[in-house]
């Protein structure tokens, strides 16, 4: 039996010796190179440049790992993150100075960082750009454009006014649209999608995956708005929007919230002069805008034929700052030297 095993072993050695030689050679080259690099590392002190490079590499590795987990969690095709020709989603967000402003913007940023090919257009309701928003966007890691556009004082809400009393964000959204018209003034057929995302809403990553292929105007449900749990388009078996399920004036031409639709960039820019109207009747901002560019029959229902919710009209509670006001009167400021 021993001689048989020896014979079999010799046959196998003759058969595989070439592969063993190649393997040994590769291992020698690898470990030789490794030892050479190790020797260089041990003899040469690392520079600040090499340290920074390694930090960037590790940071990128963490981001790749995080992105892959997000792709898996939300069932988003990985090719969407690697397609250099992916249509850009231009998100226009009006914002204004208030204690919770940075908190609101941070919530949006945390979602947008997971969305590929997204350009965030942030428009401040102010006579000039604030340092807080400038610093925030600069460190956000996002592709962005920072604009400002003041609302006349007579059109601004007072603290005691209900949210619906006067239109909000109208001039700021229009400033974002005008920026897009300027950017693509010499582009006959720009590719992209425009979405109006207020800074007091909550958005899911899936929403942006849904709107990516908008041909004209895509629509979906919005939760916690208009006095109901969900305000949504009703879709027929043929895939067309037939009407609206809404708690307030369901007979509006487009009975939905600003967060409930996205517009194809080329379509919007080809409709010369289309903007939001500050004179639109209360609750009809969306209808007045959309009537200029599309009909109900042309709408593209998303979110599984408008049966899933990917955006919530949450709004952050107004903070109680009575104690801060009391301290301010005696010269104390809890935010002194701190950016909220």
mmCIF file of C-alpha atoms in Angstrom:
data_model
loop_
_atom_site.group_PDB
_atom_site.id
_atom_site.type_symbol
_atom_site.label_atom_id
_atom_site.label_comp_id
_atom_site.label_asym_id
_atom_site.label_seq_id
_atom_site.Cartn_x
_atom_site.Cartn_y
_atom_site.Cartn_z
ATOM 1 C CA UNK A 1 0.000 0.000 0.000
ATOM 2 C CA UNK A 2 2.895 2.349 0.823
ATOM 3 C CA UNK A 3 4.523 1.844 -2.584
ATOM 4 C CA UNK A 4 1.142 2.499 -4.280
ATOM 5 C CA UNK A 5 0.726 5.753 -2.417
ATOM 6 C CA UNK A 6 4.226 6.771 -3.374
ATOM 7 C CA UNK A 7 3.524 6.005 -7.022
ATOM 8 C CA UNK A 8 0.297 7.970 -7.017
ATOM 9 C CA UNK A 9 2.039 10.866 -5.323
ATOM 10 C CA UNK A 10 4.763 10.939 -7.980
ATOM 11 C CA UNK A 11 2.172 10.979 -10.757
ATOM 12 C CA UNK A 12 0.354 13.851 -9.159
ATOM 13 C CA UNK A 13 3.605 15.769 -8.679
ATOM 14 C CA UNK A 14 4.430 15.399 -12.370
ATOM 15 C CA UNK A 15 0.964 16.678 -13.240
ATOM 16 C CA UNK A 16 0.951 19.700 -10.949
ATOM 17 C CA UNK A 17 4.623 20.703 -10.669
ATOM 18 C CA UNK A 18 4.287 23.495 -13.241
ATOM 19 C CA UNK A 19 1.494 25.119 -11.219
ATOM 20 C CA UNK A 20 3.507 24.777 -8.014
ATOM 21 C CA UNK A 21 6.489 26.511 -9.617
ATOM 22 C CA UNK A 22 4.284 29.426 -10.757
ATOM 23 C CA UNK A 23 2.697 29.687 -7.314
ATOM 24 C CA UNK A 24 6.085 29.721 -5.582
ATOM 25 C CA UNK A 25 7.299 32.386 -8.015
ATOM 26 C CA UNK A 26 4.266 34.613 -7.371
ATOM 27 C CA UNK A 27 4.625 34.222 -3.623
ATOM 28 C CA UNK A 28 8.291 35.147 -3.838
ATOM 29 C CA UNK A 29 7.529 38.257 -5.888
ATOM 30 C CA UNK A 30 4.708 39.277 -3.540
ATOM 31 C CA UNK A 31 6.635 38.853 -0.307
ATOM 32 C CA UNK A 32 9.750 40.375 -1.851
ATOM 33 C CA UNK A 33 7.794 43.469 -2.803
ATOM 34 C CA UNK A 34 6.102 43.549 0.583
ATOM 35 C CA UNK A 35 9.426 43.354 2.413
ATOM 36 C CA UNK A 36 10.786 46.073 0.166
ATOM 37 C CA UNK A 37 7.848 48.347 0.956
ATOM 38 C CA UNK A 38 8.058 47.501 4.657
ATOM 39 C CA UNK A 39 11.735 48.381 4.616
ATOM 40 C CA UNK A 40 10.989 51.728 3.023
ATOM 41 C CA UNK A 41 8.256 52.420 5.543
ATOM 42 C CA UNK A 42 10.484 51.572 8.465
ATOM 43 C CA UNK A 43 13.386 53.725 7.264
ATOM 44 C CA UNK A 44 11.453 56.703 5.934
ATOM 45 C CA UNK A 45 9.290 58.688 8.370
ATOM 46 C CA UNK A 46 5.734 59.121 7.046
ATOM 47 C CA UNK A 47 5.012 62.594 5.739
ATOM 48 C CA UNK A 48 1.890 64.623 6.419
ATOM 49 C CA UNK A 49 0.927 64.045 2.791
ATOM 50 C CA UNK A 50 1.029 60.256 3.144
ATOM 51 C CA UNK A 51 -0.940 60.405 6.386
ATOM 52 C CA UNK A 52 -3.613 62.547 4.744
ATOM 53 C CA UNK A 53 -3.711 60.219 1.752
ATOM 54 C CA UNK A 54 -4.239 57.204 3.981
ATOM 55 C CA UNK A 55 -6.978 59.024 5.881
ATOM 56 C CA UNK A 56 -8.749 59.778 2.611
ATOM 57 C CA UNK A 57 -8.417 56.147 1.493
ATOM 58 C CA UNK A 58 -9.881 54.847 4.758
ATOM 59 C CA UNK A 59 -12.675 57.436 4.600
ATOM 60 C CA UNK A 60 -13.533 56.347 1.051
ATOM 61 C CA UNK A 61 -13.534 52.697 2.104
ATOM 62 C CA UNK A 62 -16.003 53.503 4.887
ATOM 63 C CA UNK A 63 -18.219 55.426 2.457
ATOM 64 C CA UNK A 64 -18.188 52.542 -0.043
ATOM 65 C CA UNK A 65 -19.171 50.104 2.684
ATOM 66 C CA UNK A 66 -21.955 52.421 3.839
ATOM 67 C CA UNK A 67 -23.262 52.972 0.307
ATOM 68 C CA UNK A 68 -23.358 49.248 -0.396
ATOM 69 C CA UNK A 69 -25.347 48.662 2.768
ATOM 70 C CA UNK A 70 -27.803 51.381 1.710
ATOM 71 C CA UNK A 71 -28.132 49.860 -1.767
ATOM 72 C CA UNK A 72 -28.889 46.473 -0.241
ATOM 73 C CA UNK A 73 -31.293 47.887 2.342
ATOM 74 C CA UNK A 74 -33.408 49.763 -0.193
ATOM 75 C CA UNK A 75 -32.992 47.312 -3.098
ATOM 76 C CA UNK A 76 -31.455 49.999 -5.321
ATOM 77 C CA UNK A 77 -29.445 48.664 -8.299
ATOM 78 C CA UNK A 78 -25.742 49.230 -7.734
ATOM 79 C CA UNK A 79 -25.367 50.320 -11.367
ATOM 80 C CA UNK A 80 -27.263 53.481 -10.438
ATOM 81 C CA UNK A 81 -24.265 54.557 -8.384
ATOM 82 C CA UNK A 82 -21.737 53.779 -11.102
ATOM 83 C CA UNK A 83 -23.540 55.192 -14.162
ATOM 84 C CA UNK A 84 -21.739 58.402 -15.133
ATOM 85 C CA UNK A 85 -24.624 59.268 -17.472
ATOM 86 C CA UNK A 86 -27.229 59.123 -14.722
ATOM 87 C CA UNK A 87 -29.755 62.014 -14.968
ATOM 88 C CA UNK A 88 -29.041 64.539 -12.224
ATOM 89 C CA UNK A 89 -31.768 65.267 -9.669
ATOM 90 C CA UNK A 90 -31.853 69.013 -8.972
ATOM 91 C CA UNK A 91 -33.374 69.521 -5.522
ATOM 92 C CA UNK A 92 -34.568 73.083 -4.837
ATOM 93 C CA UNK A 93 -34.920 73.825 -1.118
ATOM 94 C CA UNK A 94 -36.122 77.168 0.258
ATOM 95 C CA UNK A 95 -34.880 77.885 3.784
ATOM 96 C CA UNK A 96 -34.918 80.716 6.307
ATOM 97 C CA UNK A 97 -33.169 81.606 9.564
ATOM 98 C CA UNK A 98 -34.650 80.061 12.732
ATOM 99 C CA UNK A 99 -33.291 78.103 15.720
ATOM 100 C CA UNK A 100 -33.997 74.694 14.129
ATOM 101 C CA UNK A 101 -32.767 75.602 10.619
ATOM 102 C CA UNK A 102 -29.461 73.727 10.785
ATOM 103 C CA UNK A 103 -31.166 70.705 12.326
ATOM 104 C CA UNK A 104 -33.664 70.608 9.434
ATOM 105 C CA UNK A 105 -30.947 70.936 6.809
ATOM 106 C CA UNK A 106 -28.866 68.253 8.524
ATOM 107 C CA UNK A 107 -31.745 65.772 8.265
ATOM 108 C CA UNK A 108 -31.983 66.417 4.525
ATOM 109 C CA UNK A 109 -28.233 66.183 4.052
ATOM 110 C CA UNK A 110 -28.157 62.781 5.751
ATOM 111 C CA UNK A 111 -30.540 61.456 3.083
ATOM 112 C CA UNK A 112 -29.050 63.291 0.096
ATOM 113 C CA UNK A 113 -25.594 61.854 0.783
ATOM 114 C CA UNK A 114 -27.031 58.446 -0.142
ATOM 115 C CA UNK A 115 -28.429 59.664 -3.474
ATOM 116 C CA UNK A 116 -26.072 59.613 -6.488
ATOM 117 C CA UNK A 117 -26.064 62.415 -9.063
ATOM 118 C CA UNK A 118 -27.893 64.904 -6.851
ATOM 119 C CA UNK A 119 -27.395 68.671 -7.011
ATOM 120 C CA UNK A 120 -28.811 70.573 -4.044
ATOM 121 C CA UNK A 121 -29.959 74.143 -4.745
ATOM 122 C CA UNK A 122 -30.465 75.850 -1.377
ATOM 123 C CA UNK A 123 -32.158 79.260 -1.531
ATOM 124 C CA UNK A 124 -32.187 81.418 1.587
ATOM 125 C CA UNK A 125 -35.024 83.826 2.239
ATOM 126 C CA UNK A 126 -32.620 86.627 3.117
ATOM 127 C CA UNK A 127 -31.010 89.769 1.641
ATOM 128 C CA UNK A 128 -27.675 87.928 1.587
ATOM 129 C CA UNK A 129 -26.262 84.456 2.179
ATOM 130 C CA UNK A 130 -25.791 83.589 5.835
ATOM 131 C CA UNK A 131 -22.496 82.311 7.175
ATOM 132 C CA UNK A 132 -24.261 79.409 8.891
ATOM 133 C CA UNK A 133 -25.726 77.993 5.667
ATOM 134 C CA UNK A 134 -22.517 78.734 3.738
ATOM 135 C CA UNK A 135 -20.433 76.785 6.266
ATOM 136 C CA UNK A 136 -22.976 73.983 6.376
ATOM 137 C CA UNK A 137 -23.034 73.469 2.610
ATOM 138 C CA UNK A 138 -19.274 73.759 2.260
ATOM 139 C CA UNK A 139 -18.760 70.880 4.687
ATOM 140 C CA UNK A 140 -21.769 68.836 3.519
ATOM 141 C CA UNK A 141 -19.950 66.666 0.988
ATOM 142 C CA UNK A 142 -22.724 67.365 -1.545
ATOM 143 C CA UNK A 143 -22.751 69.084 -4.925
ATOM 144 C CA UNK A 144 -24.651 72.289 -4.239
ATOM 145 C CA UNK A 145 -25.550 75.814 -5.298
ATOM 146 C CA UNK A 146 -26.204 78.453 -2.641
ATOM 147 C CA UNK A 147 -28.590 81.286 -3.537
ATOM 148 C CA UNK A 148 -30.596 83.931 -1.690
ATOM 149 C CA UNK A 149 -33.873 85.686 -2.467
ATOM 150 C CA UNK A 150 -35.796 87.842 -0.002
ATOM 151 C CA UNK A 151 -39.555 87.686 0.437
ATOM 152 C CA UNK A 152 -41.169 91.125 0.872
ATOM 153 C CA UNK A 153 -42.138 91.766 4.476
ATOM 154 C CA UNK A 154 -45.847 92.004 3.648
ATOM 155 C CA UNK A 155 -45.751 88.437 2.309
ATOM 156 C CA UNK A 156 -44.015 86.925 5.326
ATOM 157 C CA UNK A 157 -45.881 84.909 7.939
ATOM 158 C CA UNK A 158 -46.050 86.236 11.472
ATOM 159 C CA UNK A 159 -45.403 83.870 14.376
ATOM 160 C CA UNK A 160 -49.107 83.895 15.192
ATOM 161 C CA UNK A 161 -50.210 83.150 11.621
ATOM 162 C CA UNK A 162 -51.256 79.621 10.573
ATOM 163 C CA UNK A 163 -48.921 78.017 8.021
ATOM 164 C CA UNK A 164 -51.522 78.222 5.251
ATOM 165 C CA UNK A 165 -52.236 81.949 5.617
ATOM 166 C CA UNK A 166 -49.586 83.071 3.107
ATOM 167 C CA UNK A 167 -47.527 81.248 0.456
ATOM 168 C CA UNK A 168 -44.069 80.244 1.605
ATOM 169 C CA UNK A 169 -40.942 79.616 -0.441
ATOM 170 C CA UNK A 170 -42.480 80.894 -3.691
ATOM 171 C CA UNK A 171 -39.787 83.416 -4.616
ATOM 172 C CA UNK A 172 -37.051 81.050 -3.452
ATOM 173 C CA UNK A 173 -38.295 78.189 -5.672
ATOM 174 C CA UNK A 174 -38.487 80.613 -8.578
ATOM 175 C CA UNK A 175 -34.898 81.710 -7.903
ATOM 176 C CA UNK A 176 -33.861 78.056 -8.178
ATOM 177 C CA UNK A 177 -35.761 77.669 -11.464
ATOM 178 C CA UNK A 178 -34.142 80.807 -12.874
ATOM 179 C CA UNK A 179 -30.714 79.468 -11.902
ATOM 180 C CA UNK A 180 -31.451 76.297 -13.870
ATOM 181 C CA UNK A 181 -32.582 78.325 -16.883
ATOM 182 C CA UNK A 182 -29.330 80.266 -16.765
ATOM 183 C CA UNK A 183 -27.196 77.144 -16.317
ATOM 184 C CA UNK A 184 -28.773 75.351 -19.283
ATOM 185 C CA UNK A 185 -29.391 78.402 -21.479
ATOM 186 C CA UNK A 186 -27.259 76.931 -24.273
ATOM 187 C CA UNK A 187 -28.257 73.281 -23.824
ATOM 188 C CA UNK A 188 -31.039 72.247 -26.211
ATOM 189 C CA UNK A 189 -32.011 69.080 -24.353
ATOM 190 C CA UNK A 190 -30.698 68.958 -20.774
ATOM 191 C CA UNK A 191 -31.134 65.677 -18.881
ATOM 192 C CA UNK A 192 -32.331 65.724 -15.308
ATOM 193 C CA UNK A 193 -35.193 65.955 -12.844
ATOM 194 C CA UNK A 194 -36.334 68.904 -10.707
ATOM 195 C CA UNK A 195 -37.768 68.339 -7.237
ATOM 196 C CA UNK A 196 -38.966 70.931 -4.728
ATOM 197 C CA UNK A 197 -37.964 69.676 -1.271
ATOM 198 C CA UNK A 198 -38.903 71.876 1.665
ATOM 199 C CA UNK A 199 -36.507 71.715 4.599
ATOM 200 C CA UNK A 200 -39.188 70.735 7.131
ATOM 201 C CA UNK A 201 -40.135 67.422 5.478
ATOM 202 C CA UNK A 202 -38.752 63.904 5.920
ATOM 203 C CA UNK A 203 -37.579 62.045 2.809
ATOM 204 C CA UNK A 204 -36.671 58.422 2.150
ATOM 205 C CA UNK A 205 -33.863 57.355 -0.182
ATOM 206 C CA UNK A 206 -36.338 55.319 -2.258
ATOM 207 C CA UNK A 207 -38.173 58.487 -3.275
ATOM 208 C CA UNK A 208 -35.227 59.730 -5.335
ATOM 209 C CA UNK A 209 -34.768 56.340 -6.955
ATOM 210 C CA UNK A 210 -38.441 56.494 -7.977
ATOM 211 C CA UNK A 211 -38.248 59.956 -9.567
ATOM 212 C CA UNK A 212 -35.003 59.378 -11.453
ATOM 213 C CA UNK A 213 -36.646 58.354 -14.745
ATOM 214 C CA UNK A 214 -39.344 61.051 -14.805
ATOM 215 C CA UNK A 215 -40.292 61.713 -18.442
ATOM 216 C CA UNK A 216 -42.719 64.565 -17.800
ATOM 217 C CA UNK A 217 -44.153 64.805 -14.266
ATOM 218 C CA UNK A 218 -44.090 61.945 -11.769
ATOM 219 C CA UNK A 219 -46.354 61.827 -8.691
ATOM 220 C CA UNK A 220 -46.673 59.865 -5.425
ATOM 221 C CA UNK A 221 -48.387 60.038 -1.996
ATOM 222 C CA UNK A 222 -47.387 62.448 0.776
ATOM 223 C CA UNK A 223 -48.117 61.543 4.398
ATOM 224 C CA UNK A 224 -49.245 63.748 7.295
ATOM 225 C CA UNK A 225 -50.464 66.644 5.179
ATOM 226 C CA UNK A 226 -53.748 68.454 4.593
ATOM 227 C CA UNK A 227 -55.303 67.141 7.786
ATOM 228 C CA UNK A 228 -55.150 63.483 6.678
ATOM 229 C CA UNK A 229 -52.751 60.584 7.159
ATOM 230 C CA UNK A 230 -51.991 60.293 3.425
ATOM 231 C CA UNK A 231 -52.823 62.607 0.548
ATOM 232 C CA UNK A 232 -52.456 60.752 -2.740
ATOM 233 C CA UNK A 233 -53.383 60.371 -6.387
ATOM 234 C CA UNK A 234 -55.868 57.599 -7.207
ATOM 235 C CA UNK A 235 -54.648 55.410 -10.059
ATOM 236 C CA UNK A 236 -56.826 53.369 -12.425
ATOM 237 C CA UNK A 237 -56.009 49.882 -13.682
ATOM 238 C CA UNK A 238 -54.583 51.382 -16.877
ATOM 239 C CA UNK A 239 -51.946 53.242 -14.819
ATOM 240 C CA UNK A 240 -53.467 56.707 -15.210
ATOM 241 C CA UNK A 241 -54.253 59.111 -12.379
ATOM 242 C CA UNK A 242 -58.042 59.466 -12.252
ATOM 243 C CA UNK A 243 -58.565 61.712 -9.219
ATOM 244 C CA UNK A 244 -57.219 62.619 -5.795
ATOM 245 C CA UNK A 245 -57.789 61.375 -2.271
ATOM 246 C CA UNK A 246 -57.396 64.506 -0.150
ATOM 247 C CA UNK A 247 -59.036 65.976 2.919
ATOM 248 C CA UNK A 248 -59.213 69.530 1.595
ATOM 249 C CA UNK A 249 -60.585 70.525 -1.833
ATOM 250 C CA UNK A 250 -60.023 67.204 -3.558
ATOM 251 C CA UNK A 251 -61.480 68.785 -6.701
ATOM 252 C CA UNK A 252 -58.396 70.951 -7.211
ATOM 253 C CA UNK A 253 -56.789 70.340 -10.647
ATOM 254 C CA UNK A 254 -53.757 68.837 -8.854
ATOM 255 C CA UNK A 255 -54.798 68.156 -5.258
ATOM 256 C CA UNK A 256 -51.382 67.364 -3.815
ATOM 257 C CA UNK A 257 -48.531 68.771 -1.782
ATOM 258 C CA UNK A 258 -45.354 70.374 -3.144
ATOM 259 C CA UNK A 259 -43.438 67.277 -2.036
ATOM 260 C CA UNK A 260 -45.664 65.016 -4.132
ATOM 261 C CA UNK A 261 -44.248 65.524 -7.622
ATOM 262 C CA UNK A 262 -41.066 65.912 -9.694
ATOM 263 C CA UNK A 263 -40.668 67.520 -13.124
ATOM 264 C CA UNK A 264 -38.443 66.557 -16.021
ATOM 265 C CA UNK A 265 -35.769 69.252 -16.354
ATOM 266 C CA UNK A 266 -36.032 69.601 -20.120
ATOM 267 C CA UNK A 267 -39.832 69.879 -19.974
ATOM 268 C CA UNK A 268 -39.689 72.607 -17.325
ATOM 269 C CA UNK A 269 -37.063 74.657 -19.160
ATOM 270 C CA UNK A 270 -38.871 74.347 -22.487
ATOM 271 C CA UNK A 271 -41.998 75.871 -20.923
ATOM 272 C CA UNK A 272 -40.724 79.419 -21.086
ATOM 273 C CA UNK A 273 -41.537 81.610 -18.105
ATOM 274 C CA UNK A 274 -43.222 78.889 -16.029
ATOM 275 C CA UNK A 275 -42.758 79.693 -12.333
ATOM 276 C CA UNK A 276 -44.733 79.641 -9.096
ATOM 277 C CA UNK A 277 -47.168 82.498 -8.513
ATOM 278 C CA UNK A 278 -47.243 84.487 -5.300
ATOM 279 C CA UNK A 279 -50.803 85.486 -6.247
ATOM 280 C CA UNK A 280 -52.091 81.900 -6.476
ATOM 281 C CA UNK A 281 -55.125 81.170 -4.249
ATOM 282 C CA UNK A 282 -54.334 79.516 -0.929
ATOM 283 C CA UNK A 283 -53.701 75.799 -1.488
ATOM 284 C CA UNK A 284 -53.474 76.137 -5.268
ATOM 285 C CA UNK A 285 -49.726 76.734 -5.691
ATOM 286 C CA UNK A 286 -49.130 73.253 -7.092
ATOM 287 C CA UNK A 287 -52.180 73.367 -9.359
ATOM 288 C CA UNK A 288 -51.394 76.770 -10.865
ATOM 289 C CA UNK A 289 -47.820 75.645 -11.535
ATOM 290 C CA UNK A 290 -48.565 72.198 -12.984
ATOM 291 C CA UNK A 291 -51.477 73.326 -15.161
ATOM 292 C CA UNK A 292 -48.961 75.281 -17.218
ATOM 293 C CA UNK A 293 -46.873 72.232 -18.107
ATOM 294 C CA UNK A 294 -48.988 69.051 -18.040
ATOM 295 C CA UNK A 295 -52.440 67.443 -17.966
ATOM 296 C CA UNK A 296 -53.677 64.965 -15.362
ATOM 297 C CA UNK A 297 -53.714 62.156 -17.960
ATOM 298 C CA UNK A 298 -49.985 62.620 -18.613
ATOM 299 C CA UNK A 299 -48.911 62.178 -14.963
ATOM 300 C CA UNK A 300 -46.606 59.260 -14.156
ATOM 301 C CA UNK A 301 -47.670 57.535 -10.904
ATOM 302 C CA UNK A 302 -44.702 56.200 -8.929
ATOM 303 C CA UNK A 303 -44.283 54.427 -5.579
ATOM 304 C CA UNK A 304 -46.018 51.229 -6.725
ATOM 305 C CA UNK A 305 -48.901 53.087 -8.399
ATOM 306 C CA UNK A 306 -49.093 55.547 -5.494
ATOM 307 C CA UNK A 307 -49.607 52.894 -2.818
ATOM 308 C CA UNK A 308 -46.373 53.518 -0.880
ATOM 309 C CA UNK A 309 -45.212 56.502 1.169
ATOM 310 C CA UNK A 310 -41.666 57.824 0.780
ATOM 311 C CA UNK A 311 -42.124 61.414 2.032
ATOM 312 C CA UNK A 312 -43.709 62.821 5.192
ATOM 313 C CA UNK A 313 -44.768 66.398 5.917
ATOM 314 C CA UNK A 314 -43.375 66.230 9.449
ATOM 315 C CA UNK A 315 -42.232 69.722 10.473
ATOM 316 C CA UNK A 316 -40.050 70.254 13.525
ATOM 317 C CA UNK A 317 -41.754 71.498 16.669
ATOM 318 C CA UNK A 318 -41.099 75.145 17.465
ATOM 319 C CA UNK A 319 -38.597 75.131 20.372
ATOM 320 C CA UNK A 320 -39.570 76.638 23.705
ATOM 321 C CA UNK A 321 -36.937 79.309 24.368
ATOM 322 C CA UNK A 322 -38.456 81.100 27.358
ATOM 323 C CA UNK A 323 -35.423 80.421 29.517
ATOM 324 C CA UNK A 324 -33.089 81.577 26.755
ATOM 325 C CA UNK A 325 -34.981 84.873 26.567
ATOM 326 C CA UNK A 326 -34.733 85.222 30.361
ATOM 327 C CA UNK A 327 -30.959 84.660 30.261
ATOM 328 C CA UNK A 328 -30.538 87.068 27.360
ATOM 329 C CA UNK A 329 -32.040 89.850 29.472
ATOM 330 C CA UNK A 330 -29.171 89.485 31.961
ATOM 331 C CA UNK A 331 -26.527 89.308 29.249
ATOM 332 C CA UNK A 332 -26.165 85.526 29.033
ATOM 333 C CA UNK A 333 -26.408 83.597 25.745
ATOM 334 C CA UNK A 334 -26.229 79.805 25.814
ATOM 335 C CA UNK A 335 -25.147 79.738 22.144
ATOM 336 C CA UNK A 336 -22.262 82.155 22.590
ATOM 337 C CA UNK A 337 -19.360 80.843 20.505
ATOM 338 C CA UNK A 338 -21.433 77.900 19.260
ATOM 339 C CA UNK A 339 -23.106 77.459 15.871
ATOM 340 C CA UNK A 340 -26.467 75.755 16.155
#
